[in-house]
Amino acid sequence: MVGMRGAYGGACNDDSKSRLHGGKAAEPEIASMAVHKVAPPPARSTASKMKVRVKETFFPDDPFRAFKGQPPGTQWLMAVRYLFPILDWVPSYSLSLFKSDLVAGLTIASLAIPQGISYAKLASLPPIIGLYSSFVPPMVYAVLGSSRDLAVGPVSISSLIMGSMLRQAVSPTAEPTLFLQLAFTSTLFAGLVQASLGILRLGFVIDFLSKATLVGFMAGAAIIVALQQLKALLGIVHFTTEMGIVPVMASVFHHTSEWSWQTILMGVCFLVFLLSARHVSIRWPKLFWVSACAPLASVTISTLLVFLFKAQNHGISIIGQLKCGLNRPSWDKLLFDTAYLGLTMKTGLVTGIISLTEGIAVGRTFASLKDYQIDGNKEMMAIGLMNVVGSCTSCYVTTGAFSRSAVNHNAGCKTAMSNVIMALTVMVTLLFLMPLFVYTPNVVLGAIIIAAVIGLIDFPAVYHIWKMDKMDFLVCVCAFAGVIFISVQEGLAIAVGISIFRVLMQITRPKMMVQGNIKGTDIYRDLHHYKEAQRVSGFLILAIEAPINFANSNYLNERIKRWIEEESFEQDKHTELHFIILDLSAVPAIDTSGIAFLIDIKKSIEKRGLELVLVNPTGEVMEKIQRANEAENYFRPDCLYLTTGEAIASLSALAKMTKP
């Protein structure tokens, strides 16, 4: 299939010429004008096309390209190293690398221990579960993960979501054993979802959580997390289990009689200390260790104060006795009762997607800072498998935490060995130091959580979204409002729904434009964008910038017909509209409905005495046009051109030669 004259040596057919120009034939020399061919795509079988499409969909990074041409033994070795990234760096590991990882591991352990206890309470789980979750999962990730900087452990958002979703069905105080079983089962499902996305190469699913969605969601969740800590900061005993800002604030002011001035004083003092330490680390990055060590220092100091002054007898609530020992097996606690199966699967899906998104985003952020690559699908498998293992070893959902990873990065970590050192430090704590946390006040754990989640409110990102795209800003605001006024999961669902609706609108209402010529050039651009672009007499040049399919073909049909009617009035009185040029350069794909649309619009245009010309159809579009022509010659060679400039030059010359 080729362009006019340059393809088949012919001009527009006689019927077309007589309809447009009064029946006079073109002069012979017009047929000699040079017009480039519109080449059809190379012939390929359906199987080969499907192979390419599947590869580009599920293997865009072509992870097995390095295997080509290698002997079988080398391929097996490469496969093992691919599955276990630890084998990439362990053979060349040195003492100097270990020294850097040792400092980083001990530093993040000082942050992981108080955060683990705090986040477990946020999820309404026993504090010891938070420490368990900072021991086994980091060890698993060190073997399977590809990031050097990611520090693994429980995070605030996933803890909040898990606690809030499970509390809807089971009370953690009335039925603690059942609640714990549901938490472990939800963690198993979260891990299965995460690992499945990696194994099946379905990582694009998490792309539905856009940056605008995540910014608004994180900000709203941070506020909800902080408000939930008012129970600990004020010393309230009877507090609402709902998550919205209205019921939380109502509960705060309905229980003013339970406020404890001793608790408030301690909470405010340590919160100011933690925020000041955070400010120092932000202001002077070399002092990152100040913010990293502040939580452990707060726990240590507050525990000593409570112990020395017997503050537990004066309104300060404490953690209480914690058992020493390593993770206990919990596979026997996994609960698949049909009464709770739907709840645990839904909780696992939501927490799994959220934690996976956070972990991959954090890993990619720090990988870009150190100029190395991480494999997103391998990260999904690593995070998923560590949660599957965690569910069987008394852990709940874990991922790469931003705060810990930032400390790990700033502390100079070199490999994933820092996770191992952190885990071993937590192990020592679990074995020997648990009695030291008996007098740790809950109010300080609440202050640690508030100080940690404040960093999730990214005002510069919100302002940037506002300046860049108002629709994205609307998505961001909806995510934020949905979280704080309804609930965490509903807020996330609303934001994702709006994002998907926006994508659907872009698909069903694709961008089209009227183009004009920039004087003195062979360039054609949008008339509304380029003021120097001018209309070409006798031509309506339209460009479509989207795939043409069943979802938008009717809209395109109606829009083109309306443009033709408008153009008929706007054209100069002395110039008649003769040709409609449809630029398909930016149309990557077309389906059966799209081809039917082109045929229909061609017939409609010809009934008006006009001629439709297609410019630069891409490979897939050209292939579909060829197939349509096999049934009936809808699109003749003289209706196809390589560029808009060639089409106008050729058709203008033809029009001049055929004038009476």
XYZ file of C-alpha atoms in Angstrom:
660
model
C 0.000 0.000 0.000
C 1.666 3.209 -1.097
C 1.147 6.911 -1.741
C -0.359 8.628 -4.765
C 1.579 8.243 -8.004
C 4.797 7.499 -6.163
C 3.257 4.159 -5.235
C 1.333 2.822 -8.161
C 2.014 5.537 -10.752
C -1.628 6.649 -10.779
C -3.496 9.744 -9.663
C -6.768 10.126 -7.738
C -9.365 8.090 -9.579
C -11.560 9.664 -12.231
C -14.704 9.555 -10.092
C -12.968 11.511 -7.378
C -11.611 14.089 -9.849
C -14.905 14.641 -11.587
C -16.705 15.012 -8.247
C -14.201 17.532 -6.887
C -13.101 19.418 -9.975
C -15.848 19.197 -12.547
C -14.706 16.058 -14.325
C -11.552 17.333 -16.044
C -8.695 14.822 -15.969
C -5.245 15.638 -14.615
C -2.424 16.391 -17.037
C 0.044 13.530 -17.569
C 2.976 15.389 -16.041
C 1.272 15.509 -12.689
C 1.662 11.750 -12.465
C 5.427 12.142 -12.514
C 5.564 14.112 -9.249
C 7.782 12.370 -6.669
C 5.828 11.217 -3.635
C 7.328 8.871 -1.054
C 5.756 5.514 -0.461
C 3.685 4.606 2.565
C 5.305 1.258 3.156
C 3.360 -1.624 4.671
C 4.873 -3.282 7.765
C 6.948 -6.452 7.271
C 4.812 -9.573 7.158
C 4.748 -11.414 10.484
C 2.784 -14.353 11.763
C 0.182 -13.958 14.472
C 2.331 -16.045 16.812
C 5.362 -13.791 16.355
C 3.289 -10.658 16.932
C 1.783 -12.140 20.068
C 5.255 -13.095 21.259
C 6.514 -9.532 20.854
C 3.445 -8.082 22.546
C 3.658 -10.444 25.512
C 7.367 -9.744 25.850
C 6.871 -5.972 25.847
C 3.970 -6.254 28.296
C 5.490 -8.601 30.849
C 9.237 -8.399 30.131
C 9.933 -4.793 29.098
C 13.337 -4.935 30.798
C 14.244 -8.199 28.980
C 15.813 -9.761 32.092
C 17.115 -12.810 30.213
C 19.055 -10.961 27.521
C 22.347 -11.703 29.312
C 21.647 -15.464 29.049
C 21.837 -15.483 25.257
C 24.846 -17.225 23.821
C 26.060 -18.535 27.190
C 26.878 -22.224 27.824
C 24.348 -24.181 29.939
C 26.552 -24.206 33.039
C 26.945 -20.444 32.959
C 23.219 -19.997 32.393
C 22.435 -22.082 35.484
C 24.858 -20.017 37.543
C 23.359 -16.787 36.211
C 19.855 -18.069 37.015
C 20.828 -18.801 40.623
C 22.402 -15.346 40.952
C 19.281 -13.810 39.425
C 17.059 -15.485 42.010
C 19.431 -14.772 44.905
C 21.004 -11.306 44.451
C 23.065 -11.849 47.607
C 25.399 -13.960 45.437
C 26.267 -10.845 43.431
C 27.980 -9.051 46.304
C 28.990 -11.719 48.849
C 31.944 -13.120 46.811
C 33.575 -9.674 46.654
C 32.587 -8.572 50.149
C 35.445 -6.941 52.083
C 36.269 -5.715 55.576
C 35.945 -2.066 54.548
C 32.418 -2.721 53.246
C 31.585 -4.533 56.481
C 32.717 -1.562 58.583
C 30.357 0.745 56.666
C 27.480 -1.728 56.906
C 28.129 -2.272 60.616
C 27.771 1.425 61.404
C 24.648 1.672 59.221
C 23.103 -1.499 60.692
C 23.600 -0.411 64.296
C 22.241 3.051 63.478
C 19.036 1.802 61.881
C 18.619 -0.733 64.703
C 18.468 2.175 67.159
C 15.543 3.460 65.103
C 13.968 0.088 64.313
C 13.552 -1.065 67.917
C 11.370 1.820 69.176
C 9.555 2.074 65.825
C 8.819 -1.647 65.794
C 7.200 -1.464 69.231
C 5.295 1.716 68.299
C 3.965 0.493 64.952
C 2.802 -2.801 66.438
C 0.669 -0.857 68.907
C -0.604 1.224 65.992
C -1.801 -2.022 64.397
C -3.375 -3.059 67.743
C -0.871 -5.925 68.008
C 1.353 -6.880 70.961
C 4.568 -4.756 70.958
C 6.718 -7.880 70.717
C 5.254 -8.566 67.240
C 6.792 -5.320 66.026
C 10.240 -6.492 67.126
C 9.691 -9.931 65.605
C 8.852 -8.132 62.338
C 12.204 -6.337 62.492
C 14.151 -9.593 62.795
C 13.078 -12.272 60.301
C 11.945 -10.168 57.273
C 15.222 -8.175 57.016
C 17.165 -11.457 56.952
C 14.998 -12.774 54.119
C 15.264 -9.519 52.180
C 19.064 -9.500 52.465
C 19.096 -12.781 50.516
C 16.434 -11.969 47.907
C 16.410 -8.163 47.604
C 18.301 -6.150 45.006
C 18.456 -2.791 46.808
C 21.531 -1.815 48.799
C 19.774 0.918 50.763
C 16.332 -0.454 51.601
C 15.899 -1.003 55.346
C 13.074 -3.435 56.023
C 10.520 -3.407 58.820
C 6.951 -2.478 59.752
C 5.696 0.922 58.563
C 3.064 3.276 59.924
C 0.616 3.307 56.993
C 0.356 -0.464 56.622
C 0.102 -0.846 60.388
C -2.729 1.678 60.515
C -4.613 0.065 57.623
C -4.284 -3.457 58.992
C -5.393 -2.429 62.467
C -8.355 -0.385 61.236
C -9.616 -3.041 58.801
C -9.357 -5.938 61.236
C -10.925 -3.967 64.099
C -14.095 -3.675 62.029
C -14.751 -7.374 62.666
C -12.764 -8.317 65.782
C -11.846 -6.424 68.936
C -8.103 -6.680 69.729
C -8.838 -6.347 73.466
C -11.835 -8.704 73.700
C -10.421 -11.367 71.351
C -6.633 -10.826 71.186
C -5.830 -14.353 69.992
C -8.312 -14.214 67.114
C -7.107 -10.725 66.174
C -3.517 -11.974 66.072
C -4.533 -14.933 63.897
C -6.253 -12.604 61.455
C -3.166 -10.364 61.340
C -0.880 -13.282 60.482
C -3.318 -14.581 57.863
C -3.648 -11.119 56.299
C 0.144 -10.915 56.161
C 0.242 -14.253 54.332
C -2.232 -13.008 51.718
C -0.320 -9.736 51.401
C 2.863 -11.686 50.715
C 1.151 -13.940 48.188
C -0.249 -10.921 46.327
C 3.147 -9.206 46.282
C 5.081 -12.285 45.199
C 2.489 -13.115 42.529
C 2.800 -9.644 41.012
C 6.539 -10.187 40.726
C 6.446 -13.769 39.482
C 3.727 -13.035 36.901
C 5.440 -9.756 35.919
C 2.342 -7.725 36.778
C 4.130 -4.806 38.368
C 2.220 -2.351 36.189
C -0.788 -2.927 38.470
C 0.729 -0.699 41.157
C 1.150 2.064 38.579
C -2.542 2.830 39.088
C -1.427 4.454 42.334
C -0.228 7.692 40.759
C 2.090 10.153 42.474
C -0.833 12.507 43.113
C -2.810 9.671 44.694
C 0.083 8.636 46.924
C 0.903 12.196 48.025
C -2.692 12.860 49.086
C -3.138 9.415 50.601
C 0.093 9.602 52.605
C -0.723 13.080 53.908
C -4.219 12.050 54.979
C -3.000 8.824 56.531
C -0.255 10.711 58.390
C -2.847 13.022 59.943
C -5.064 10.095 60.917
C -2.080 8.249 62.409
C -1.111 11.356 64.377
C -4.673 11.912 65.614
C -4.879 8.312 66.762
C -1.907 9.010 69.040
C -3.932 11.596 70.948
C -5.163 8.659 73.007
C -1.632 8.089 74.282
C -0.616 11.767 74.396
C -3.641 12.768 76.487
C -3.885 9.595 78.558
C -7.419 8.754 77.374
C -8.550 5.238 78.270
C -11.838 4.996 76.356
C -11.090 6.036 72.802
C -12.992 5.553 69.543
C -12.016 2.744 67.187
C -13.131 4.775 64.141
C -10.539 6.398 61.892
C -12.194 9.563 60.539
C -11.129 12.962 61.837
C -14.642 13.830 63.061
C -15.191 10.792 65.344
C -11.591 10.994 66.594
C -11.856 14.643 67.598
C -15.320 14.019 69.056
C -13.874 11.227 71.190
C -11.039 13.505 72.361
C -13.370 16.217 73.626
C -16.016 13.852 74.990
C -13.449 12.332 77.340
C -11.783 15.445 78.735
C -12.268 13.999 82.211
C -9.732 11.273 81.341
C -6.995 13.703 80.301
C -3.852 13.309 82.397
C -1.624 16.368 82.841
C 1.364 14.163 83.683
C 0.935 12.236 80.434
C 0.433 15.437 78.425
C 3.542 17.031 79.922
C 5.731 14.010 79.178
C 4.295 13.598 75.689
C 4.777 17.241 74.711
C 8.351 17.312 76.019
C 9.447 14.227 74.122
C 7.540 15.248 70.989
C 9.370 18.584 70.974
C 12.656 16.720 71.494
C 11.969 14.350 68.587
C 10.840 17.111 66.221
C 13.874 19.208 67.146
C 16.174 16.273 66.408
C 14.438 15.788 63.069
C 14.858 19.482 62.253
C 18.570 19.325 63.094
C 19.073 16.349 60.765
C 17.204 18.064 57.942
C 19.076 21.329 58.426
C 22.487 19.668 58.706
C 22.422 16.320 56.837
C 25.751 15.227 58.304
C 24.019 15.081 61.678
C 21.547 12.449 60.455
C 22.426 10.300 63.455
C 20.755 12.837 65.776
C 17.323 12.067 64.325
C 18.132 8.347 64.019
C 19.115 7.985 67.664
C 16.437 10.304 69.078
C 13.664 7.613 69.295
C 15.871 5.159 71.186
C 17.129 7.968 73.418
C 13.522 8.976 74.123
C 12.595 5.414 75.044
C 15.645 5.058 77.292
C 15.200 8.394 79.090
C 11.431 8.061 79.521
C 11.777 4.495 80.804
C 14.323 5.624 83.406
C 12.077 8.512 84.474
C 9.077 6.235 84.924
C 11.154 3.683 86.838
C 12.775 6.264 89.152
C 9.613 8.258 89.933
C 7.134 5.351 89.826
C 5.170 7.349 87.273
C 2.984 4.347 86.436
C 1.245 5.058 89.741
C 0.512 8.637 88.681
C -1.431 8.221 85.445
C 1.390 7.244 83.060
C 0.500 4.005 81.227
C 3.378 1.661 80.423
C 3.984 -1.239 78.035
C 4.343 -3.857 80.742
C 6.128 -7.186 80.750
C 7.469 -8.474 77.419
C 8.703 -12.037 77.069
C 12.268 -12.726 75.981
C 12.939 -15.058 73.075
C 13.045 -15.220 69.302
C 10.156 -15.477 66.886
C 7.753 -18.265 67.634
C 6.359 -20.306 64.706
C 2.911 -19.082 63.749
C 1.893 -21.287 60.832
C -0.501 -23.035 63.192
C -2.154 -19.650 63.872
C -3.056 -19.004 60.235
C -6.846 -18.942 60.078
C -8.755 -19.842 56.921
C -12.220 -19.892 58.449
C -14.792 -18.879 55.824
C -16.273 -16.401 58.314
C -13.079 -14.318 58.177
C -11.523 -15.358 54.866
C -12.966 -12.425 52.916
C -11.754 -9.950 55.544
C -8.207 -11.321 55.651
C -7.952 -11.484 51.861
C -9.160 -7.897 51.485
C -6.850 -6.694 54.249
C -3.939 -8.558 52.692
C -4.666 -7.113 49.256
C -4.872 -3.496 50.455
C -1.906 -3.630 52.834
C 0.102 -5.655 50.324
C -0.377 -3.164 47.490
C 0.269 -0.125 49.699
C 3.398 -1.563 51.340
C 4.685 -2.838 47.997
C 4.245 0.576 46.398
C 6.057 2.270 49.262
C 8.898 -0.253 49.266
C 9.552 -0.057 45.525
C 9.279 3.741 45.499
C 11.790 4.014 48.347
C 14.147 1.507 46.727
C 14.086 3.310 43.374
C 14.610 6.681 45.054
C 17.829 5.680 46.779
C 19.021 3.591 43.830
C 18.847 6.702 41.644
C 20.884 8.643 44.210
C 23.674 6.053 44.013
C 23.276 5.502 40.272
C 22.414 1.800 40.221
C 19.382 -0.141 39.064
C 16.952 -2.318 40.974
C 14.681 -4.884 39.380
C 11.089 -4.001 40.278
C 9.783 -7.521 39.740
C 12.568 -9.059 41.833
C 11.761 -6.535 44.562
C 8.122 -7.627 44.474
C 9.126 -11.254 44.829
C 11.558 -10.449 47.654
C 9.046 -8.335 49.604
C 6.301 -10.890 48.979
C 8.355 -13.894 50.057
C 9.624 -12.151 53.186
C 5.997 -11.479 54.175
C 5.017 -15.089 53.470
C 7.888 -16.250 55.687
C 7.008 -13.553 58.209
C 3.416 -14.732 58.488
C 4.771 -18.115 59.619
C 7.208 -16.588 62.128
C 4.964 -14.253 64.161
C 5.472 -11.177 61.934
C 2.983 -8.840 60.327
C 3.234 -6.844 57.074
C 6.678 -5.329 56.465
C 8.289 -3.398 53.628
C 11.070 -0.927 52.952
C 10.479 1.998 55.306
C 11.405 5.465 54.075
C 12.665 6.776 57.417
C 14.877 3.740 58.083
C 16.126 3.640 54.496
C 17.033 7.328 54.645
C 19.013 6.713 57.839
C 20.595 3.618 56.271
C 21.612 5.611 53.204
C 22.980 8.562 55.191
C 24.870 6.222 57.511
C 26.881 4.998 54.523
C 25.537 1.488 53.947
C 27.176 -0.385 51.078
C 25.169 -3.598 50.782
C 22.132 -5.385 52.205
C 24.383 -6.601 55.022
C 23.170 -3.586 57.013
C 19.767 -5.312 57.196
C 21.438 -8.414 58.590
C 23.271 -6.401 61.235
C 20.059 -4.621 62.170
C 18.271 -7.968 62.463
C 21.043 -9.419 64.638
C 20.863 -6.362 66.903
C 17.117 -6.856 67.234
C 17.792 -10.537 67.955
C 20.067 -9.597 70.872
C 17.349 -7.263 72.120
C 14.744 -10.025 71.905
C 16.977 -12.483 73.752
C 18.362 -10.330 76.549
C 16.990 -6.786 76.712
C 13.207 -7.161 76.744
C 12.868 -6.674 80.541
C 14.282 -3.164 80.079
C 11.132 -2.096 78.213
C 8.722 -2.929 81.040
C 8.491 0.701 82.177
C 8.476 2.276 78.706
C 5.552 4.741 78.653
C 2.993 4.462 75.848
C 2.936 8.229 75.492
C 6.538 8.235 74.231
C 5.693 5.564 71.666
C 2.872 7.823 70.486
C 5.282 10.763 70.225
C 7.698 8.616 68.171
C 4.907 7.739 65.743
C 3.821 11.376 65.351
C 7.400 12.511 64.715
C 7.840 9.765 62.117
C 4.623 10.358 60.155
C 4.999 14.138 59.950
C 7.589 13.517 57.248
C 4.877 11.884 55.122
C 3.134 15.248 54.630
C 4.924 16.590 51.563
C 3.837 20.219 51.107
C 6.322 20.960 48.286
C 4.986 17.982 46.318
C 1.397 19.188 46.777
C 2.327 22.670 45.559
C 4.187 21.185 42.593
C 1.156 19.072 41.644
C -1.074 22.164 41.885
C 1.210 24.100 39.537
C 1.632 21.239 37.073
C -1.824 19.693 36.719
C -5.078 20.792 38.335
C -6.728 17.425 37.665
C -3.900 15.634 39.466
C -4.348 18.113 42.295
C -8.042 17.180 42.462
C -7.045 13.506 42.729
C -4.594 14.415 45.494
C -7.222 16.399 47.426
C -9.832 13.633 47.027
C -7.390 11.051 48.373
C -6.569 13.314 51.305
C -10.197 14.207 52.097
C -11.391 10.616 51.673
C -8.806 9.352 54.162
C -9.398 11.922 56.886
C -13.180 12.197 56.585
C -14.227 8.631 55.686
C -11.564 5.981 56.210
C -8.145 5.010 54.961
C -9.245 2.287 52.559
C -12.266 4.217 51.213
C -10.128 7.308 50.688
C -7.622 5.275 48.721
C -10.404 3.675 46.679
C -11.883 7.095 45.838
C -8.524 8.441 44.677
C -7.766 5.361 42.567
C -11.277 5.539 41.104
C -10.799 9.175 40.083
C -7.392 8.373 38.568
C -8.865 5.500 36.547
C -11.792 7.710 35.479
C -9.286 10.275 34.240
C -7.465 7.632 32.210
C -10.778 6.446 30.752
C -11.658 10.011 29.799
C -8.342 10.359 28.011
C -9.069 7.130 26.142
C -12.687 7.881 25.260
C -12.097 11.581 24.532
C -8.699 11.638 22.824
C -6.966 14.837 21.831
C -7.573 16.075 18.280
C -6.346 19.263 16.679
C -6.646 21.355 13.550
C -3.246 21.940 11.995
C -1.890 24.743 9.844
C 1.306 25.414 7.936
C 4.141 27.428 9.433
C 4.923 29.823 6.595
C 8.079 29.130 4.657
C 8.410 25.577 5.966
C 7.016 22.120 5.373
C 5.940 21.935 9.022
C 2.317 21.609 10.155
C 1.320 22.322 13.750
C -1.711 22.970 15.981
C -3.375 26.281 15.039
C -4.211 27.056 18.673
C -0.706 26.310 19.873
C 1.345 28.001 17.156
C 0.011 31.456 16.279
C 2.252 31.635 13.194
C 0.574 28.517 11.751
C -1.873 29.349 8.947
C -4.778 27.451 7.459
C -4.220 25.956 4.009
C -6.863 26.920 1.489
C -9.090 24.054 0.450
C -7.758 21.718 3.156
C -8.877 20.727 6.650
C -5.904 19.083 8.369
C -6.804 17.061 11.476
C -4.413 15.167 13.735
C -5.381 12.437 16.203
C -3.068 11.757 19.135
C -4.351 8.481 20.603
C -5.140 4.890 19.664
C -8.416 4.561 17.762
C -10.670 1.907 19.269
C -14.212 1.001 20.209
C -14.158 3.393 23.179
C -13.531 6.553 21.169
C -14.527 5.850 17.554
C -18.013 7.371 17.929
C -16.590 10.489 19.535
C -13.999 10.887 16.766
C -16.690 10.434 14.114
C -18.936 13.097 15.604
C -16.048 15.475 16.275
C -14.693 15.295 12.721
C -18.133 15.877 11.207
C -18.614 18.931 13.439
C -15.204 20.270 12.427
C -16.101 19.878 8.739
C -19.291 21.875 9.263
C -17.433 24.569 11.190
C -14.667 24.684 8.578
C -17.200 25.153 5.785
C -18.234 28.437 7.418
C -14.718 29.549 8.373
C -13.082 29.012 4.957
C -12.628 32.052 2.798
C -15.720 32.790 0.674
C -13.647 32.444 -2.488
C -12.201 29.091 -1.459
C -14.066 25.839 -1.283
C -13.120 22.989 1.056
C -11.980 20.042 -1.067
C -9.776 17.761 1.041
C -9.849 16.384 4.578
C -6.386 15.263 5.689
C -6.294 12.910 8.671
C -2.799 12.753 10.216
C -2.380 9.319 11.840
C 1.282 9.735 12.827
C 0.452 9.673 16.536
C -2.025 6.766 16.325
C -0.089 3.709 17.582
C -2.917 1.190 17.345
C -6.365 0.657 15.903
C -9.003 -2.046 16.341
C -11.922 -3.280 14.248
C -14.176 -0.468 15.464
C -11.467 2.007 14.528
C -11.266 0.680 10.961
C -15.074 0.804 10.754
C -14.859 4.442 11.880
C -12.388 5.299 9.091
C -14.601 3.625 6.493
C -17.702 5.361 7.810
C -16.100 8.805 7.939
C -14.723 8.306 4.426
C -18.182 7.524 3.044
C -19.706 10.450 4.935
C -17.067 12.862 3.611
C -17.464 11.660 0.031
C -21.232 12.275 0.236
C -20.377 15.919 0.951
C -18.296 16.064 -2.241
C -14.997 15.999 -0.378
C -12.001 13.673 -0.423
C -10.450 11.957 2.642
C -6.671 11.535 2.713
C -4.736 9.574 5.362
C -1.208 10.645 6.291
C 1.540 8.406 7.697
C -0.424 5.522 9.215
C 1.852 3.558 11.558
C 2.680 -0.114 11.139
C -0.295 -1.662 12.943
C -2.732 0.881 11.473
C -1.392 0.278 7.961
C -1.701 -3.459 8.438
C -5.356 -3.147 9.449
C -6.025 -0.854 6.479
C -4.533 -3.500 4.175
C -6.825 -6.141 5.634
C -9.838 -3.875 5.173
C -8.865 -3.390 1.521
C -8.791 -7.152 0.962
C -12.570 -7.217 1.363
C -13.190 -4.021 -0.605
C -10.864 -1.312 -1.833
C -11.884 1.300 0.715
C -8.558 3.138 0.880
C -6.938 3.468 -2.533
C -3.187 4.069 -2.827
C -3.855 7.660 -3.941
C -5.466 8.372 -0.554
C -2.356 7.521 1.453
C 0.619 9.840 1.929
C 3.784 9.771 3.966
C 3.681 13.404 5.119
C 1.160 16.219 5.242
C 3.456 18.376 3.121
C 3.613 15.817 0.304
C -0.158 15.343 0.430
C -0.877 19.057 0.133
C 1.719 19.631 -2.601
C 0.437 16.742 -4.681
C -3.267 17.433 -4.184
C -2.814 21.184 -4.775
C -1.041 20.501 -8.054
C -3.789 18.088 -9.037
C -6.467 20.641 -8.182
C -4.771 23.273 -10.373
C -4.487 20.908 -13.325
C -8.123 19.843 -13.082
C -9.613 23.342 -12.841
C -11.971 24.091 -15.774
